GROMACS .gro file of C-alpha atoms in nm:
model
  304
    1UNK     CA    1   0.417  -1.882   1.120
    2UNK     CA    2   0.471  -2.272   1.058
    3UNK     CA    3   0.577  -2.301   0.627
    4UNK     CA    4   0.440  -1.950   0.561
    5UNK     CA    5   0.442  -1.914   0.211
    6UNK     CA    6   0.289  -1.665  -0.032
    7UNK     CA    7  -0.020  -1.829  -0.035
    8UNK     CA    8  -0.046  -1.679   0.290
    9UNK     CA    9   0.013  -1.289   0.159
   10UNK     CA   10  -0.342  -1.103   0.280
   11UNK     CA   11  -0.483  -0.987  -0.060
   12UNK     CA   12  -0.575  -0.627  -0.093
   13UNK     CA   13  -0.721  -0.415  -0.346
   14UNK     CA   14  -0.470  -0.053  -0.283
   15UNK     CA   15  -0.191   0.004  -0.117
   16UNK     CA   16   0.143   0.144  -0.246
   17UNK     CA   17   0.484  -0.057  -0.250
   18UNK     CA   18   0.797   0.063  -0.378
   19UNK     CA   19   1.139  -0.174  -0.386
   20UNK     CA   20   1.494  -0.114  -0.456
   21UNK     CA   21   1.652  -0.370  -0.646
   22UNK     CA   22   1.374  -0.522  -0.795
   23UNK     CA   23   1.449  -0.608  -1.162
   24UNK     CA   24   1.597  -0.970  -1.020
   25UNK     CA   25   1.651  -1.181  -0.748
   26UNK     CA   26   1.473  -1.091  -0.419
   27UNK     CA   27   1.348  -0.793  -0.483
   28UNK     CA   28   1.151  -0.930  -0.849
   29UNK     CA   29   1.023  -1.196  -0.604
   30UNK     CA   30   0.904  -0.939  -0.389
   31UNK     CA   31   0.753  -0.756  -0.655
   32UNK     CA   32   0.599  -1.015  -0.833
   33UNK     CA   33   0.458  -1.154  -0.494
   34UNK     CA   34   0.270  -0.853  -0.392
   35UNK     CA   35   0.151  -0.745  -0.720
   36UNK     CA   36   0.002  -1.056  -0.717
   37UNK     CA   37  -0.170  -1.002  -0.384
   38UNK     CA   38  -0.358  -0.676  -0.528
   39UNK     CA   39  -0.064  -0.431  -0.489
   40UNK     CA   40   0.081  -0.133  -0.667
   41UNK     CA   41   0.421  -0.156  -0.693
   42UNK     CA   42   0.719   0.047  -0.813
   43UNK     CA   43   1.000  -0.108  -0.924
   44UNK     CA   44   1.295   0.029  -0.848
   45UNK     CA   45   1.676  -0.024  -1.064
   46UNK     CA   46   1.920   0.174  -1.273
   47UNK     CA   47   1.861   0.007  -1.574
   48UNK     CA   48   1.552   0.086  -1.757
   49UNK     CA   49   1.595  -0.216  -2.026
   50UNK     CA   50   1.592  -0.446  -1.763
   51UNK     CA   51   1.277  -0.299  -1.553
   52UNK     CA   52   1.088  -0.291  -1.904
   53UNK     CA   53   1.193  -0.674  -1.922
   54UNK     CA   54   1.104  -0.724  -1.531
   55UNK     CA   55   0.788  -0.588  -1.567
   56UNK     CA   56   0.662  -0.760  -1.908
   57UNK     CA   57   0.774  -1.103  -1.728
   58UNK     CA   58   0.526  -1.002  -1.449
   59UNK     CA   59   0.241  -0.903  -1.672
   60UNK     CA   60   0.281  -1.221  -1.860
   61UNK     CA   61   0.228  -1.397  -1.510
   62UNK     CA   62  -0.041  -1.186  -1.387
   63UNK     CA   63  -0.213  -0.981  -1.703
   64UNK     CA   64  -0.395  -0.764  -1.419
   65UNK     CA   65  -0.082  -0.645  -1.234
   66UNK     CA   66  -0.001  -0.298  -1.127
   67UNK     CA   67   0.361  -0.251  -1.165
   68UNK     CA   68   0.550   0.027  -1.292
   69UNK     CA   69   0.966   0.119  -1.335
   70UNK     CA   70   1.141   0.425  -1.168
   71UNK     CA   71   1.538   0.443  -1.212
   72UNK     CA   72   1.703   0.519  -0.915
   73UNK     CA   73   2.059   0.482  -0.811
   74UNK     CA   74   2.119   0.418  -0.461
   75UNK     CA   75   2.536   0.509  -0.529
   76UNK     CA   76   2.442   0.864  -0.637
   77UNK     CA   77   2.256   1.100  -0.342
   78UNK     CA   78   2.145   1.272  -0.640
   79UNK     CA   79   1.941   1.002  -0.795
   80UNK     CA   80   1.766   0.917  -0.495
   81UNK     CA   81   1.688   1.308  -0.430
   82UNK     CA   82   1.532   1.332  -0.726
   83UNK     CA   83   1.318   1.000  -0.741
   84UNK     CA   84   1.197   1.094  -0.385
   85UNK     CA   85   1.155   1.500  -0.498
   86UNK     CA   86   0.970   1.286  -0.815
   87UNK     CA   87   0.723   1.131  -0.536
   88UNK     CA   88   0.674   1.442  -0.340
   89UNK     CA   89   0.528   1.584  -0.600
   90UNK     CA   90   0.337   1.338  -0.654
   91UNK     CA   91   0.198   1.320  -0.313
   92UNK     CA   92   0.046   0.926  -0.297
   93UNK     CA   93   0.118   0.785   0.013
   94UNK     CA   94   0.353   0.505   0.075
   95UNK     CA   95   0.232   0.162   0.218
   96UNK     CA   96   0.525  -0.003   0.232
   97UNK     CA   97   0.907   0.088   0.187
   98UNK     CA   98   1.120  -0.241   0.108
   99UNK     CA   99   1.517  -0.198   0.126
  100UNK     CA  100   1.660  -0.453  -0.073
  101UNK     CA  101   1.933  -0.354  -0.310
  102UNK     CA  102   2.255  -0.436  -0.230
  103UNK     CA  103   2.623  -0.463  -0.333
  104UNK     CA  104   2.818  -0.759  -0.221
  105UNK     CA  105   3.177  -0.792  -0.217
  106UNK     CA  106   3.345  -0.616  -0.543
  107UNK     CA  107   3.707  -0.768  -0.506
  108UNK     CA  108   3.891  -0.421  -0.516
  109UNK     CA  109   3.756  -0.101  -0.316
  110UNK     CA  110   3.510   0.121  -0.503
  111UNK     CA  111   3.325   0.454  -0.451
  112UNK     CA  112   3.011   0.575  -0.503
  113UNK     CA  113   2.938   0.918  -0.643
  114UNK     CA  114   2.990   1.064  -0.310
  115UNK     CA  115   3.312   0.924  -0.216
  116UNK     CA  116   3.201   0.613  -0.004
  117UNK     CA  117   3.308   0.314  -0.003
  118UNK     CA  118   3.022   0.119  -0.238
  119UNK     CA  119   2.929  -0.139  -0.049
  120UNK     CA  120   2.840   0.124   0.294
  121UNK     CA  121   2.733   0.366   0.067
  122UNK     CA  122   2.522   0.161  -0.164
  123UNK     CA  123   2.385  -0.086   0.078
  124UNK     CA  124   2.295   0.191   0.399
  125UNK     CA  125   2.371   0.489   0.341
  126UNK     CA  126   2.156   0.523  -0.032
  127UNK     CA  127   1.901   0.337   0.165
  128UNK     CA  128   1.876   0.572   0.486
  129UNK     CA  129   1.863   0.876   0.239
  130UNK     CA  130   1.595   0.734   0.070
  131UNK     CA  131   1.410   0.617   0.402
  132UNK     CA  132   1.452   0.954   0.529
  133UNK     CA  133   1.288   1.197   0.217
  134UNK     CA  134   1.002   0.938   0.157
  135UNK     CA  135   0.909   0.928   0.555
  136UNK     CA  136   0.659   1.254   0.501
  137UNK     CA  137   0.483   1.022   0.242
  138UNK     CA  138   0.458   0.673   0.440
  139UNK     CA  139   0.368   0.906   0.738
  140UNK     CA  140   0.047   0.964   0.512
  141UNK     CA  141  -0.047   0.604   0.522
  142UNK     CA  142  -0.262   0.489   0.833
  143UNK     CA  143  -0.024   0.162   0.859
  144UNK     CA  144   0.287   0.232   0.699
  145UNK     CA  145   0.606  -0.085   0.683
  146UNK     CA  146   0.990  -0.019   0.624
  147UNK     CA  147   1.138  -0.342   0.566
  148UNK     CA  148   1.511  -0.312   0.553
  149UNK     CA  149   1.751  -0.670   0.451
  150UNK     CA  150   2.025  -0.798   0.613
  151UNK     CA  151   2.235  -1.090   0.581
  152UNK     CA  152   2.399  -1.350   0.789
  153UNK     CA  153   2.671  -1.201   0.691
  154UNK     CA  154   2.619  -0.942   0.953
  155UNK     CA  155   2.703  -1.214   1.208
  156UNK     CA  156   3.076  -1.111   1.145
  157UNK     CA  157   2.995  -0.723   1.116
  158UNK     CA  158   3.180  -0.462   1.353
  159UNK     CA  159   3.066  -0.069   1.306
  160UNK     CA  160   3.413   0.048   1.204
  161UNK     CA  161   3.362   0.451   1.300
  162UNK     CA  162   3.796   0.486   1.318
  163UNK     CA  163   3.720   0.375   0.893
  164UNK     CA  164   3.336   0.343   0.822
  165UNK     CA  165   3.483   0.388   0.470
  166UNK     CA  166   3.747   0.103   0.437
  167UNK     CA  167   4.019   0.368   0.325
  168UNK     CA  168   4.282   0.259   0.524
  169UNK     CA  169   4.225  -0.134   0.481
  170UNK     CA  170   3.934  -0.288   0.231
  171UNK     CA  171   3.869  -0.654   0.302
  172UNK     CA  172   3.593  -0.680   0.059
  173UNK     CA  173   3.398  -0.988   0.317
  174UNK     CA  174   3.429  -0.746   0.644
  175UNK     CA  175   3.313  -0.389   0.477
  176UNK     CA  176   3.024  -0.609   0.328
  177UNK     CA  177   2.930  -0.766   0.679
  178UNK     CA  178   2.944  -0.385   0.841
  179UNK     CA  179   2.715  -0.287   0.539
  180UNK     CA  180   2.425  -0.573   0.627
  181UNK     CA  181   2.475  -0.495   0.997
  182UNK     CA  182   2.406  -0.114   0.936
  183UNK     CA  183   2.100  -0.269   0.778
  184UNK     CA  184   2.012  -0.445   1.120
  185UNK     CA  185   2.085  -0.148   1.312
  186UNK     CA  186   1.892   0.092   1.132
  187UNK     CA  187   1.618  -0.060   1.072
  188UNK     CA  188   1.584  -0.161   1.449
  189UNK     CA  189   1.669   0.218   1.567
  190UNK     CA  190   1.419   0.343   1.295
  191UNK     CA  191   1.141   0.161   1.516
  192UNK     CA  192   1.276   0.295   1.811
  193UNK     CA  193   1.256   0.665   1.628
  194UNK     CA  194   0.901   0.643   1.514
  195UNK     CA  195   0.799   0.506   1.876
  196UNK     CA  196   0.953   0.824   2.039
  197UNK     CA  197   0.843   1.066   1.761
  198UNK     CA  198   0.496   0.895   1.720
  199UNK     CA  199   0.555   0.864   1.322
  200UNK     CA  200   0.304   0.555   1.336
  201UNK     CA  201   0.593   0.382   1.072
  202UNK     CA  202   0.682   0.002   1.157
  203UNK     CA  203   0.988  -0.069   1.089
  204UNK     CA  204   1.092  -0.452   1.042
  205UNK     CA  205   1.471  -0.605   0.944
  206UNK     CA  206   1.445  -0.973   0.739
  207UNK     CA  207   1.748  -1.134   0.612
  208UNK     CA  208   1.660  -1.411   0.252
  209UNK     CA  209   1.957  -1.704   0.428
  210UNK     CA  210   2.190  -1.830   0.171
  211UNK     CA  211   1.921  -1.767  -0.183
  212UNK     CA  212   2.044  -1.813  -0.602
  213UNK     CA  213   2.042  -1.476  -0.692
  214UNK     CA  214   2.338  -1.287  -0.910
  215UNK     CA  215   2.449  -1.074  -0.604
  216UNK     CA  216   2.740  -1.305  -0.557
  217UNK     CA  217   2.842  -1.327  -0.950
  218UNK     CA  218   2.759  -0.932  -1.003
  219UNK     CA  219   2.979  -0.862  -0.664
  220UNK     CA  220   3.278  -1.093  -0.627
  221UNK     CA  221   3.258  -1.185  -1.004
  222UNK     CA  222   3.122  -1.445  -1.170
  223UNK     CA  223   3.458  -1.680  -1.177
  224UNK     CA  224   3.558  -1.628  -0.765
  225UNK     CA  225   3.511  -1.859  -0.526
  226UNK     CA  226   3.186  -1.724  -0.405
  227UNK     CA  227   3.080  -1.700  -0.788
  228UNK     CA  228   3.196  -2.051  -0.873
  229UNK     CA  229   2.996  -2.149  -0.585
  230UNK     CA  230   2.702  -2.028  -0.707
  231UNK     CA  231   2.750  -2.152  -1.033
  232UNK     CA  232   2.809  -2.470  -1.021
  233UNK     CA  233   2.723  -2.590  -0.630
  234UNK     CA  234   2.330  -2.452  -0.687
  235UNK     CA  235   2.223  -2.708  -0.412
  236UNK     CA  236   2.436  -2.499  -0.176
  237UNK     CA  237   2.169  -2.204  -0.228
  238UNK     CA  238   1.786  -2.193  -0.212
  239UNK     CA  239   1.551  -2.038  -0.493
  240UNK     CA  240   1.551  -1.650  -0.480
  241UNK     CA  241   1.142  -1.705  -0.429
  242UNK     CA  242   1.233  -1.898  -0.144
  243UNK     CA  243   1.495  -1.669  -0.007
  244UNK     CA  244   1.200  -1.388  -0.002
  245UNK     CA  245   0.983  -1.526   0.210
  246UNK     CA  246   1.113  -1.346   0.530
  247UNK     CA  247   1.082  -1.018   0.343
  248UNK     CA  248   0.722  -1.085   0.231
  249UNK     CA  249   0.592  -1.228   0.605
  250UNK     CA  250   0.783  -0.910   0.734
  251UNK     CA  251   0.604  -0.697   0.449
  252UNK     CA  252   0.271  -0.803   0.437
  253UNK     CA  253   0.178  -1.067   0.771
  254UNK     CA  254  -0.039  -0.953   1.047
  255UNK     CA  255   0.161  -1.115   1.284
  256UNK     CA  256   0.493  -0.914   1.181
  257UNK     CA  257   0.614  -0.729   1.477
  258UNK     CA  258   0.813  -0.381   1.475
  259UNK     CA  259   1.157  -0.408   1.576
  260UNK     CA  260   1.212  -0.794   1.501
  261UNK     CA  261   1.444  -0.946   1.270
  262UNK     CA  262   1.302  -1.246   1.061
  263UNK     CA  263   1.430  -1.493   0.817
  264UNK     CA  264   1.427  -1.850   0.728
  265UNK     CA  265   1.419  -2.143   0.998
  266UNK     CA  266   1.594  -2.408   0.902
  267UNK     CA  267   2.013  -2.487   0.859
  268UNK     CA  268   2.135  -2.163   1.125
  269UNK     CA  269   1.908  -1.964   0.875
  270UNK     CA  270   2.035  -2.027   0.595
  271UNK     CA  271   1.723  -2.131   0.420
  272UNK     CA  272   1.334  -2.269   0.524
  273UNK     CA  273   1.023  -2.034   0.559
  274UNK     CA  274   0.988  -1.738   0.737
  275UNK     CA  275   1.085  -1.715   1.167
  276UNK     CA  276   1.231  -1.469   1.401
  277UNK     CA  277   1.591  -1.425   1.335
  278UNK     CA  278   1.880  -1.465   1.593
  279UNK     CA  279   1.988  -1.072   1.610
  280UNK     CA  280   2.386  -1.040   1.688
  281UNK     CA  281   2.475  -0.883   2.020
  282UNK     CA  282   2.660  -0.626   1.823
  283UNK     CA  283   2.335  -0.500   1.706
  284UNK     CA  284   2.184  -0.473   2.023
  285UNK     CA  285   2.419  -0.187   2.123
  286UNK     CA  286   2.180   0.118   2.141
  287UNK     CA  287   2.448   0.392   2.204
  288UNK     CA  288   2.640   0.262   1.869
  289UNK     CA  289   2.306   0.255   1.693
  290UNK     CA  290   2.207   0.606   1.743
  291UNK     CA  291   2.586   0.685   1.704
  292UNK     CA  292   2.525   0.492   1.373
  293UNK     CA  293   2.153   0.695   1.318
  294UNK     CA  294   2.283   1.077   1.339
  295UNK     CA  295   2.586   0.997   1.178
  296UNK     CA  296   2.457   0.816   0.883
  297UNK     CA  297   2.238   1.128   0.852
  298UNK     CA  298   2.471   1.376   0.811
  299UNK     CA  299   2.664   1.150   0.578
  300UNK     CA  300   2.320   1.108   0.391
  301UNK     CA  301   2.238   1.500   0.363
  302UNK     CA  302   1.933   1.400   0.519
  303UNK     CA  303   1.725   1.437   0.878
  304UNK     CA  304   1.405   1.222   1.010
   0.00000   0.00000   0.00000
């Protein structure tokens, strides 16, 4: 795994990938990483101006790439029924599943269209609904990958089930670092699901360290602290294409193991190329995680 970089990415010449969040940061990384390797790969976003703009930068890099736009919005249950009733229909299989939008600290509470709190509902709850309506479809594929992102952040992260919603206190920091530690937790009980069910899914968590992306300047705003930070301190953060290395090795290496957490090696993983990640006792606790699993469903409208 020494410096894996995405030089390293096994070329192919099939294989379906669909990301959330893709039109910037990690997730366009991700996108323009694999397409590169031979994939085809949906972008994923709510905004079809700026997938139209994603994709054309891609195609300028790589003429030959195979990447398309589908709006989705991970706020609104809605949205992601229909992009996954939109697939169905469809009926392609799904190679890999990457879980990377996110929401990260908006400084006063906010909802989705459901009523939760935006960050929970955004960040794990959108994603478990989607997980769970495209499973028939990566079920299809003979070696199907979920790869679901977390954040150091989840370090801090308590599963708050008295107030999973922040109603009766919103600290913007500590309903973010539940929302990245849902992440972790579902992503390592979704291995433990398809090992008991025998859904032949791997399911891997990966965390991009401290990475220059707008998450912080389109979450806490672009003139707090965190935003300053990333303005004007950019040696505090790594490139975004650096910052997706753990989500590629988990996505695409041979050596990627179900149920493992990776993410960069260097700095208490806050940047460097791709390793297993330290994975906080809290996360560990398998009666809160399937607590956390049926829960999450029936808050999702969905069941695996």
């Amino acid at each position: 795994m020494k410096n894996w970089t995405i030089a390293d990415i096994p070329q192919r010449n099939s294989g379906l990938a669909i990301i959330t969040g893709s039109t910037e940061g990690i997730g366009y990384e991700d996108a323009l990483a694999l397409s590169s390797a031979g994939w085809n790969v949906i972008m994923m976003g709510r905004n079809h101006q700026k997938g139209a703009e994603s994709i054309a930068r891609i195609q300028q890099s790589n003429p030959k790439a195979n990447v398309s736009f589908e709006k989705i919005d991970l706020a609104d249950l809605s949205s992601i029924k229909s992009f996954a009733s939109r697939m169905m229909a469809n009926g392609q299989a799904i190679d890999l599943l990457i879980n990377n939008a996110g929401v990260m600290t908006p400084p006063k509470r906010l909802e989705t269209a459901d009523g939760f709190e935006l960050q929970f509902g955004t960040n794990h709850i959108g994603h478990v609904a989607l997980t769970a309506q495209l499973l028939p479809l990566l079920r299809q594929s003979s070696d199907a990958r979920v790869v679901t992102l977390s954040s150091v952040a989840n370090r801090e992260g308590t599963i708050n089930f008295n107030d999973l919603q922040s109603k009766s206190s919103y600290v913007p920091g500590k309903a973010y670092s539940q929302s990245k530690l849902a992440n972790l937790m579902f992503a390592l009980e979704l291995q433990r699901q398809s090992d008991k069910h025998g859904w032949g899914v791997t399911s891997i968590a990966a965390h991009p360290g401290v990475s220059r992306t707008n998450l912080l300047i389109t979450g806490a705003g672009r003139w707090s602290m965190a935003g300053m930070a990333r303005n004007f301190l950019p040696f505090l953060f790594q490139p975004a294409a650096q910052g997706a290395l753990p989500t590629l090795y988990a996505a695409t290496s041979r050596e990627a193991e179900g149920g493992v957490y990776y993410g960069p090696n260097k700095m208490m993983e806050t940047r460097g190329f791709p390793s297993v990640a330290k994975i906080p006792a809290q996360a560990e606790d398998v009666h809160v995680s399937l607590r956390l699993w049926e829960l999450s469903q029936e808050l999702a409208k969905v069941q695996f």
